[in-house]
Amino acid sequence: MGSFKLGVEVVGAHDLIARDGQGSSNPFVELHFDDQRFRTTVKENDLNPVWNESFYFNISDPNNLIKLHLEAYVHSHNRANNSKACLGKVRLTGTSFVPYSDAVVLHYPLEKRTIFSRANGELGLKVFLTDDPSIKPSNPLPAMESFLDIPISFPEEKTDKRHTFHSLPNANNSQQKQNSPPVPPQHQQMNYGVHEMKSEPQAAKVVHMVSGSSSQPADYALKETSPVLGGGRIVGGRVVRGDKPTRPSTYDLVEQMRFLFVRVVKARDLPAKDMTGSLDPYVEVKVGNYKGKTKHYVMNKSPEWNQVFAFSRETQQSSVLEVLLKDKDLVKDDSVGIVRFDLHEVPARVPPDSPLAPEWYRLEDKKGEKNKGELMLAVWYGTQADEAFPEALHSDAFAPGDTTSIDSSYLRSKVYHSPRLWYVRVNVIEAQDLVPSDKGRFPDVSVKVQIGNQTWKTKSVQTRNSNPVWNEQSMFVASEPFEDHLIYSVEDRVGPNKDETMGMIVVPLSSVGRRTDDRVIHPQWYSLEKSLPDAMDKDRAKKDKFHSRLHVSACLDGGYHVLDESTQYSSDLRPTAKQLWKSPIGVLELGILNADRLQPKKTRDGRGISDTYCVAKYGHKWVRTRTIVNSLNPKYNEQYTWEVHDTATVLTVGVFDNSQIGGSNGNKDIEIGKVRIRISTLETGRVYTHSYPLLVLKSSGVMKMGELHLAIRFSSTSMLNMMLQYSRPLLPKMHYKKPLTVMQQDMLRYQAVNIVAARLGRAEPPLKREVIEYMSDTKAHLWSMRRSKANFLRLTSVFSGLFAVGNWFGDVCKWKNPVTTVLVHLLFVMLVCFPDMILPTVFLYMFMIGAWRYHFRPRYPPHMDTTLSCADAVSPDELDEEFETFPATKSVNLVRMRYDRLRSVAGKIQSVVGDIASQGERLQALLSWRDPRATTIFMIFCLAAAIVMYVTPFQVFSLLAGFYFMRHPKFRQKTPAAPINFFRRLPAMTDSML
């Protein structure tokens, strides 16, 4: 850790305030970090100074980095009395420090040093972490002297400030020079304020069901449970501990499960099987009918396995553990030697106890006599808290008596991290001196830009001077580490559907500049190469030079959040650039307990079974539980943790059938169902234990695939920061300063999902593409008659309150209940006479409604509702249409029928939209003179109304208007009123439509 340093590049400042009395300042920057201080050179009479000076601080304790702060003070030096005046400061927390590869120049607004001081302008800094041992710290001492206690020297000649590091003078301090930028750390994985969460497997439980209220069938509703977890029994979201004290455990959201762990380390001095040489050894661990096997080695007397097996104590059918050393070529029931353990004598281990040391055990033959050869083993009882739990091969991962080899990597629990995604903004401006293959024609030129499998093409421009201009812009998605290149291809359309490449450019994405705001991107000129190999080979000696050039600009936009999931179910809203990340506001803990009554997905031994696992996604972290084989009621009991940066995010948990174990669906994992939980609906500190129905809509209708039992707890680290989140924009600032179009968002989201699926598909074991797409809701944008009906009903439900108020007021005006109408008249008179009471009365009324409804607040997170989704009343034909592939593959007559139905629905929507537009156009026609007579009448009315309202008090006018609207039915006419008739007669723009 001695080489771990913080690098700070002071780039420049602008718009500083003048402090020398002559409209200028002599600015310099002081940097304070971890009891170390440095300063830049002084810029004479400059309100927009540029330094480009770099400094390196020692970090005394890297584990304490998030608690440290970097402070940058901009001062103005006064030569007359050798004093300084503060022009502003910048303060950065340790959570914003990133590696050099992620660092970009950020311009921070200067803050006041005190409430009575002044500050203006911005300071440009580039802050990064490095552990490059070749970089020496600018000051090895723990602290520096004050600025005012030492003389100040100023350089008399200009030097290259980019590679010169200036610091405060000190006896042991000297300037350090670097001729190359620091190399980012390569071998150390650094997490700055974001903790690496590992899976926390857990145990089984007894569940007490309490039905929750729901508008859908009771079997489809959410049910609250009261399981006994590691922290105690959960009742009403609170932990109720029993009389017996429980030992503190990290796994308090799952039931503690007991396992017998067997670690097979290695063997030595094994006997030769015959005159030819050594054995082909492997080890079989057996408890009752459950067996586990290690891999085998060929002709090896001293093999090393270092494999762990875990046998659930609930399923133990024997009191003896047998560890058999076998030879691959021997008879199935024969063995080289055996070691037996009495399970009553096996010791128990509870972390934080150290791991149990393995021992050498002499092999015995069938008669109990000692054989030649020894096995190194460790055997102990433990729980999910044991470090060996994630790497162990579990007994529930294979059926009793099953000795077939199973790839254990597909059975273990895993944690995945999706790659950090960037938007790549590309602008193709112009080209110069293009040389077409046929010089007798004017080239029809376009530029194709490609990153991986993403392509975009500019419009074709036919030019006579070989200098076409496009000035077109597009965006792509890229992921770290940047393995793809940015490829520009200049193409000439020489014939129909025939393009000829005139030149190419290859730019590594790692060399493209990064930005976090909308600052101007400086374009560059690139020389075109004739072929892709030439463009890739930058070091070859070029004999014939190709002088055509392309003017382009590109940058990595880190100020956006790259959407890689459905917008309404986003689990992360942070921008790409880590410097813009805020501190977490809470911690989300999830205990995946068990599933009940799952529907079988395959047949084995004549009965329907499933081999299931769960996947949970939140932010960049994906987790996958171990696979439970041959069980329709699997018990996972695994616990996971995430940091929460925004409560307006959603946790998604899905259940899948593992097709790698006897699958027949083209090796595609089959989705069983999923659960979504919005963090903002969770109370802080409460443990939510519910049974979630796994509802899936299929072409045959809605089906319940089983139930998933979860335990969830959201803990807040700072209630104030969590409340302040509600005043901040949902998305990063760049989404509002330079917004993306809807088409751009859809296209970029599709590319982002493909990149995430490809990257996680390269893990071991891979997280399948169908899993990524199902968890990310990639098909939510496709047309569905059912979903359209549901959204229409949601819209009417939103306005149902207004409709109810309107109907109630209509009854008041019609005097259906005279007592109510008289009371409304009295209230109306009071509010008109005391208009200052209107708003306080409205807000007090809303406060009272909210206080009354607190007693009826939801006690559980919202879950999928079949009635709200219109899944319980959808017709078979509409379901068949919803699950149709895209593009359609059905018969022509069926597609024609559905198209006619879609035209009918769209025609009604079209009419409603047209009617709304006509009302707005009639309002515009009041003063547009499209109907001269109507405009004249309206102008006369406006003049008369202005005179009457000028001489009439507002209260009188309000009373008369209110009494008129609430007049008795005897004074009403059945025909519409004159103002309504006048408005309906106004012309709209429908006369001009074809």
PDB file of N, CA, C and O in Angstrom, residues 918-959:
ATOM      1  N   SER A 918     -59.582  19.667 -31.892  1.00  0.00           N
ATOM      2  CA  SER A 918     -60.585  20.635 -32.376  1.00  0.00           C
ATOM      3  C   SER A 918     -60.975  21.619 -31.281  1.00  0.00           C
ATOM      4  O   SER A 918     -61.169  22.819 -31.566  1.00  0.00           O
ATOM      5  N   GLN A 919     -61.077  21.148 -30.031  1.00  0.00           N
ATOM      6  CA  GLN A 919     -61.425  22.074 -28.946  1.00  0.00           C
ATOM      7  C   GLN A 919     -60.338  23.141 -28.772  1.00  0.00           C
ATOM      8  O   GLN A 919     -60.625  24.318 -28.570  1.00  0.00           O
ATOM      9  N   GLY A 920     -59.079  22.702 -28.852  1.00  0.00           N
ATOM     10  CA  GLY A 920     -57.993  23.679 -28.750  1.00  0.00           C
ATOM     11  C   GLY A 920     -57.984  24.653 -29.906  1.00  0.00           C
ATOM     12  O   GLY A 920     -57.709  25.852 -29.727  1.00  0.00           O
ATOM     13  N   GLU A 921     -58.259  24.175 -31.107  1.00  0.00           N
ATOM     14  CA  GLU A 921     -58.277  25.060 -32.272  1.00  0.00           C
ATOM     15  C   GLU A 921     -59.430  26.055 -32.186  1.00  0.00           C
ATOM     16  O   GLU A 921     -59.314  27.194 -32.667  1.00  0.00           O
ATOM     17  N   ARG A 922     -60.557  25.681 -31.585  1.00  0.00           N
ATOM     18  CA  ARG A 922     -61.658  26.628 -31.406  1.00  0.00           C
ATOM     19  C   ARG A 922     -61.266  27.740 -30.435  1.00  0.00           C
ATOM     20  O   ARG A 922     -61.687  28.893 -30.613  1.00  0.00           O
ATOM     21  N   LEU A 923     -60.498  27.388 -29.408  1.00  0.00           N
ATOM     22  CA  LEU A 923     -60.004  28.443 -28.517  1.00  0.00           C
ATOM     23  C   LEU A 923     -59.114  29.424 -29.269  1.00  0.00           C
ATOM     24  O   LEU A 923     -59.193  30.641 -29.076  1.00  0.00           O
ATOM     25  N   GLN A 924     -58.259  28.897 -30.137  1.00  0.00           N
ATOM     26  CA  GLN A 924     -57.397  29.781 -30.928  1.00  0.00           C
ATOM     27  C   GLN A 924     -58.200  30.630 -31.910  1.00  0.00           C
ATOM     28  O   GLN A 924     -57.804  31.752 -32.248  1.00  0.00           O
ATOM     29  N   ALA A 925     -59.338  30.102 -32.365  1.00  0.00           N
ATOM     30  CA  ALA A 925     -60.139  30.825 -33.358  1.00  0.00           C
ATOM     31  C   ALA A 925     -60.877  32.023 -32.786  1.00  0.00           C
ATOM     32  O   ALA A 925     -61.417  32.840 -33.536  1.00  0.00           O
ATOM     33  N   LEU A 926     -60.921  32.157 -31.447  1.00  0.00           N
ATOM     34  CA  LEU A 926     -61.635  33.281 -30.849  1.00  0.00           C
ATOM     35  C   LEU A 926     -61.063  34.616 -31.305  1.00  0.00           C
ATOM     36  O   LEU A 926     -61.813  35.579 -31.529  1.00  0.00           O
ATOM     37  N   LEU A 927     -59.757  34.686 -31.458  1.00  0.00           N
ATOM     38  CA  LEU A 927     -59.114  35.954 -31.828  1.00  0.00           C
ATOM     39  C   LEU A 927     -58.342  35.856 -33.135  1.00  0.00           C
ATOM     40  O   LEU A 927     -57.537  36.746 -33.437  1.00  0.00           O
ATOM     41  N   SER A 928     -58.541  34.790 -33.901  1.00  0.00           N
ATOM     42  CA  SER A 928     -57.780  34.636 -35.151  1.00  0.00           C
ATOM     43  C   SER A 928     -58.491  35.220 -36.365  1.00  0.00           C
ATOM     44  O   SER A 928     -57.933  35.233 -37.452  1.00  0.00           O
ATOM     45  N   TRP A 929     -59.759  35.678 -36.206  1.00  0.00           N
ATOM     46  CA  TRP A 929     -60.558  36.259 -37.292  1.00  0.00           C
ATOM     47  C   TRP A 929     -60.826  35.260 -38.421  1.00  0.00           C
ATOM     48  O   TRP A 929     -61.112  35.657 -39.548  1.00  0.00           O
ATOM     49  N   ARG A 930     -60.711  33.946 -38.100  1.00  0.00           N
ATOM     50  CA  ARG A 930     -61.117  32.968 -39.112  1.00  0.00           C
ATOM     51  C   ARG A 930     -62.619  33.024 -39.320  1.00  0.00           C
ATOM     52  O   ARG A 930     -63.110  32.736 -40.392  1.00  0.00           O
ATOM     53  N   ASP A 931     -63.365  33.346 -38.270  1.00  0.00           N
ATOM     54  CA  ASP A 931     -64.799  33.635 -38.367  1.00  0.00           C
ATOM     55  C   ASP A 931     -64.964  35.091 -37.928  1.00  0.00           C
ATOM     56  O   ASP A 931     -65.003  35.386 -36.731  1.00  0.00           O
ATOM     57  N   PRO A 932     -65.037  36.044 -38.883  1.00  0.00           N
ATOM     58  CA  PRO A 932     -65.045  37.470 -38.502  1.00  0.00           C
ATOM     59  C   PRO A 932     -66.186  37.828 -37.557  1.00  0.00           C
ATOM     60  O   PRO A 932     -66.000  38.617 -36.625  1.00  0.00           O
ATOM     61  N   ARG A 933     -67.355  37.251 -37.791  1.00  0.00           N
ATOM     62  CA  ARG A 933     -68.497  37.593 -36.942  1.00  0.00           C
ATOM     63  C   ARG A 933     -68.290  37.074 -35.518  1.00  0.00           C
ATOM     64  O   ARG A 933     -68.567  37.772 -34.526  1.00  0.00           O
ATOM     65  N   ALA A 934     -67.821  35.835 -35.388  1.00  0.00           N
ATOM     66  CA  ALA A 934     -67.591  35.285 -34.052  1.00  0.00           C
ATOM     67  C   ALA A 934     -66.528  36.090 -33.309  1.00  0.00           C
ATOM     68  O   ALA A 934     -66.662  36.370 -32.109  1.00  0.00           O
ATOM     69  N   THR A 935     -65.468  36.473 -33.998  1.00  0.00           N
ATOM     70  CA  THR A 935     -64.415  37.262 -33.350  1.00  0.00           C
ATOM     71  C   THR A 935     -64.949  38.623 -32.925  1.00  0.00           C
ATOM     72  O   THR A 935     -64.605  39.134 -31.849  1.00  0.00           O
ATOM     73  N   THR A 936     -65.808  39.230 -33.767  1.00  0.00           N
ATOM     74  CA  THR A 936     -66.394  40.531 -33.404  1.00  0.00           C
ATOM     75  C   THR A 936     -67.254  40.407 -32.151  1.00  0.00           C
ATOM     76  O   THR A 936     -67.169  41.232 -31.229  1.00  0.00           O
ATOM     77  N   ILE A 937     -68.091  39.350 -32.111  1.00  0.00           N
ATOM     78  CA  ILE A 937     -68.939  39.134 -30.921  1.00  0.00           C
ATOM     79  C   ILE A 937     -68.055  38.940 -29.676  1.00  0.00           C
ATOM     80  O   ILE A 937     -68.335  39.495 -28.602  1.00  0.00           O
ATOM     81  N   PHE A 938     -67.009  38.151 -29.806  1.00  0.00           N
ATOM     82  CA  PHE A 938     -66.155  37.878 -28.651  1.00  0.00           C
ATOM     83  C   PHE A 938     -65.426  39.144 -28.191  1.00  0.00           C
ATOM     84  O   PHE A 938     -65.261  39.365 -26.974  1.00  0.00           O
ATOM     85  N   MET A 939     -65.006  39.995 -29.141  1.00  0.00           N
ATOM     86  CA  MET A 939     -64.317  41.232 -28.764  1.00  0.00           C
ATOM     87  C   MET A 939     -65.260  42.173 -28.024  1.00  0.00           C
ATOM     88  O   MET A 939     -64.887  42.803 -27.026  1.00  0.00           O
ATOM     89  N   ILE A 940     -66.529  42.261 -28.532  1.00  0.00           N
ATOM     90  CA  ILE A 940     -67.512  43.110 -27.835  1.00  0.00           C
ATOM     91  C   ILE A 940     -67.771  42.574 -26.428  1.00  0.00           C
ATOM     92  O   ILE A 940     -67.875  43.342 -25.456  1.00  0.00           O
ATOM     93  N   PHE A 941     -67.878  41.252 -26.318  1.00  0.00           N
ATOM     94  CA  PHE A 941     -68.101  40.646 -25.004  1.00  0.00           C
ATOM     95  C   PHE A 941     -66.923  40.942 -24.063  1.00  0.00           C
ATOM     96  O   PHE A 941     -67.118  41.259 -22.881  1.00  0.00           O
ATOM     97  N   CYS A 942     -65.717  40.849 -24.568  1.00  0.00           N
ATOM     98  CA  CYS A 942     -64.539  41.115 -23.734  1.00  0.00           C
ATOM     99  C   CYS A 942     -64.516  42.558 -23.246  1.00  0.00           C
ATOM    100  O   CYS A 942     -64.204  42.834 -22.077  1.00  0.00           O
ATOM    101  N   LEU A 943     -64.869  43.501 -24.138  1.00  0.00           N
ATOM    102  CA  LEU A 943     -64.879  44.903 -23.743  1.00  0.00           C
ATOM    103  C   LEU A 943     -65.940  45.155 -22.676  1.00  0.00           C
ATOM    104  O   LEU A 943     -65.676  45.823 -21.659  1.00  0.00           O
ATOM    105  N   ALA A 944     -67.144  44.595 -22.896  1.00  0.00           N
ATOM    106  CA  ALA A 944     -68.219  44.783 -21.913  1.00  0.00           C
ATOM    107  C   ALA A 944     -67.867  44.113 -20.585  1.00  0.00           C
ATOM    108  O   ALA A 944     -68.109  44.668 -19.506  1.00  0.00           O
ATOM    109  N   ALA A 945     -67.289  42.925 -20.643  1.00  0.00           N
ATOM    110  CA  ALA A 945     -66.921  42.224 -19.416  1.00  0.00           C
ATOM    111  C   ALA A 945     -65.855  42.976 -18.648  1.00  0.00           C
ATOM    112  O   ALA A 945     -65.890  43.041 -17.406  1.00  0.00           O
ATOM    113  N   ALA A 946     -64.910  43.592 -19.363  1.00  0.00           N
ATOM    114  CA  ALA A 946     -63.870  44.358 -18.683  1.00  0.00           C
ATOM    115  C   ALA A 946     -64.462  45.549 -17.939  1.00  0.00           C
ATOM    116  O   ALA A 946     -64.077  45.837 -16.795  1.00  0.00           O
ATOM    117  N   ILE A 947     -65.442  46.241 -18.581  1.00  0.00           N
ATOM    118  CA  ILE A 947     -66.045  47.413 -17.934  1.00  0.00           C
ATOM    119  C   ILE A 947     -66.867  46.980 -16.723  1.00  0.00           C
ATOM    120  O   ILE A 947     -66.788  47.571 -15.641  1.00  0.00           O
ATOM    121  N   VAL A 948     -67.682  45.905 -16.890  1.00  0.00           N
ATOM    122  CA  VAL A 948     -68.536  45.448 -15.786  1.00  0.00           C
ATOM    123  C   VAL A 948     -67.695  44.966 -14.616  1.00  0.00           C
ATOM    124  O   VAL A 948     -67.954  45.310 -13.450  1.00  0.00           O
ATOM    125  N   MET A 949     -66.636  44.165 -14.874  1.00  0.00           N
ATOM    126  CA  MET A 949     -65.822  43.637 -13.789  1.00  0.00           C
ATOM    127  C   MET A 949     -64.959  44.711 -13.143  1.00  0.00           C
ATOM    128  O   MET A 949     -64.535  44.563 -11.993  1.00  0.00           O
ATOM    129  N   TYR A 950     -64.732  45.817 -13.870  1.00  0.00           N
ATOM    130  CA  TYR A 950     -63.969  46.918 -13.281  1.00  0.00           C
ATOM    131  C   TYR A 950     -64.780  47.649 -12.217  1.00  0.00           C
ATOM    132  O   TYR A 950     -64.240  48.077 -11.195  1.00  0.00           O
ATOM    133  N   VAL A 951     -66.095  47.785 -12.474  1.00  0.00           N
ATOM    134  CA  VAL A 951     -66.940  48.530 -11.535  1.00  0.00           C
ATOM    135  C   VAL A 951     -67.627  47.613 -10.534  1.00  0.00           C
ATOM    136  O   VAL A 951     -68.232  48.086  -9.575  1.00  0.00           O
ATOM    137  N   THR A 952     -67.579  46.300 -10.765  1.00  0.00           N
ATOM    138  CA  THR A 952     -68.248  45.353  -9.871  1.00  0.00           C
ATOM    139  C   THR A 952     -67.203  44.640  -9.014  1.00  0.00           C
ATOM    140  O   THR A 952     -66.210  44.125  -9.551  1.00  0.00           O
ATOM    141  N   PRO A 953     -67.386  44.600  -7.701  1.00  0.00           N
ATOM    142  CA  PRO A 953     -66.445  43.859  -6.851  1.00  0.00           C
ATOM    143  C   PRO A 953     -66.392  42.395  -7.257  1.00  0.00           C
ATOM    144  O   PRO A 953     -67.383  41.794  -7.689  1.00  0.00           O
ATOM    145  N   PHE A 954     -65.219  41.820  -7.067  1.00  0.00           N
ATOM    146  CA  PHE A 954     -65.016  40.426  -7.484  1.00  0.00           C
ATOM    147  C   PHE A 954     -65.905  39.483  -6.692  1.00  0.00           C
ATOM    148  O   PHE A 954     -66.402  38.485  -7.222  1.00  0.00           O
ATOM    149  N   GLN A 955     -66.149  39.810  -5.396  1.00  0.00           N
ATOM    150  CA  GLN A 955     -66.984  38.928  -4.592  1.00  0.00           C
ATOM    151  C   GLN A 955     -68.409  38.860  -5.134  1.00  0.00           C
ATOM    152  O   GLN A 955     -69.032  37.797  -5.163  1.00  0.00           O
ATOM    153  N   VAL A 956     -68.924  40.015  -5.579  1.00  0.00           N
ATOM    154  CA  VAL A 956     -70.286  40.040  -6.125  1.00  0.00           C
ATOM    155  C   VAL A 956     -70.361  39.206  -7.401  1.00  0.00           C
ATOM    156  O   VAL A 956     -71.294  38.418  -7.620  1.00  0.00           O
ATOM    157  N   PHE A 957     -69.351  39.374  -8.254  1.00  0.00           N
ATOM    158  CA  PHE A 957     -69.331  38.606  -9.507  1.00  0.00           C
ATOM    159  C   PHE A 957     -69.252  37.108  -9.212  1.00  0.00           C
ATOM    160  O   PHE A 957     -69.948  36.298  -9.841  1.00  0.00           O
ATOM    161  N   SER A 958     -68.416  36.712  -8.241  1.00  0.00           N
ATOM    162  CA  SER A 958     -68.289  35.295  -7.899  1.00  0.00           C
ATOM    163  C   SER A 958     -69.586  34.742  -7.341  1.00  0.00           C
ATOM    164  O   SER A 958     -69.990  33.618  -7.673  1.00  0.00           O
ATOM    165  N   LEU A 959     -70.265  35.523  -6.475  1.00  0.00           N
ATOM    166  CA  LEU A 959     -71.526  35.053  -5.918  1.00  0.00           C
ATOM    167  C   LEU A 959     -72.574  34.847  -7.000  1.00  0.00           C
ATOM    168  O   LEU A 959     -73.283  33.833  -7.034  1.00  0.00           O
TER     169      LEU A 959
END
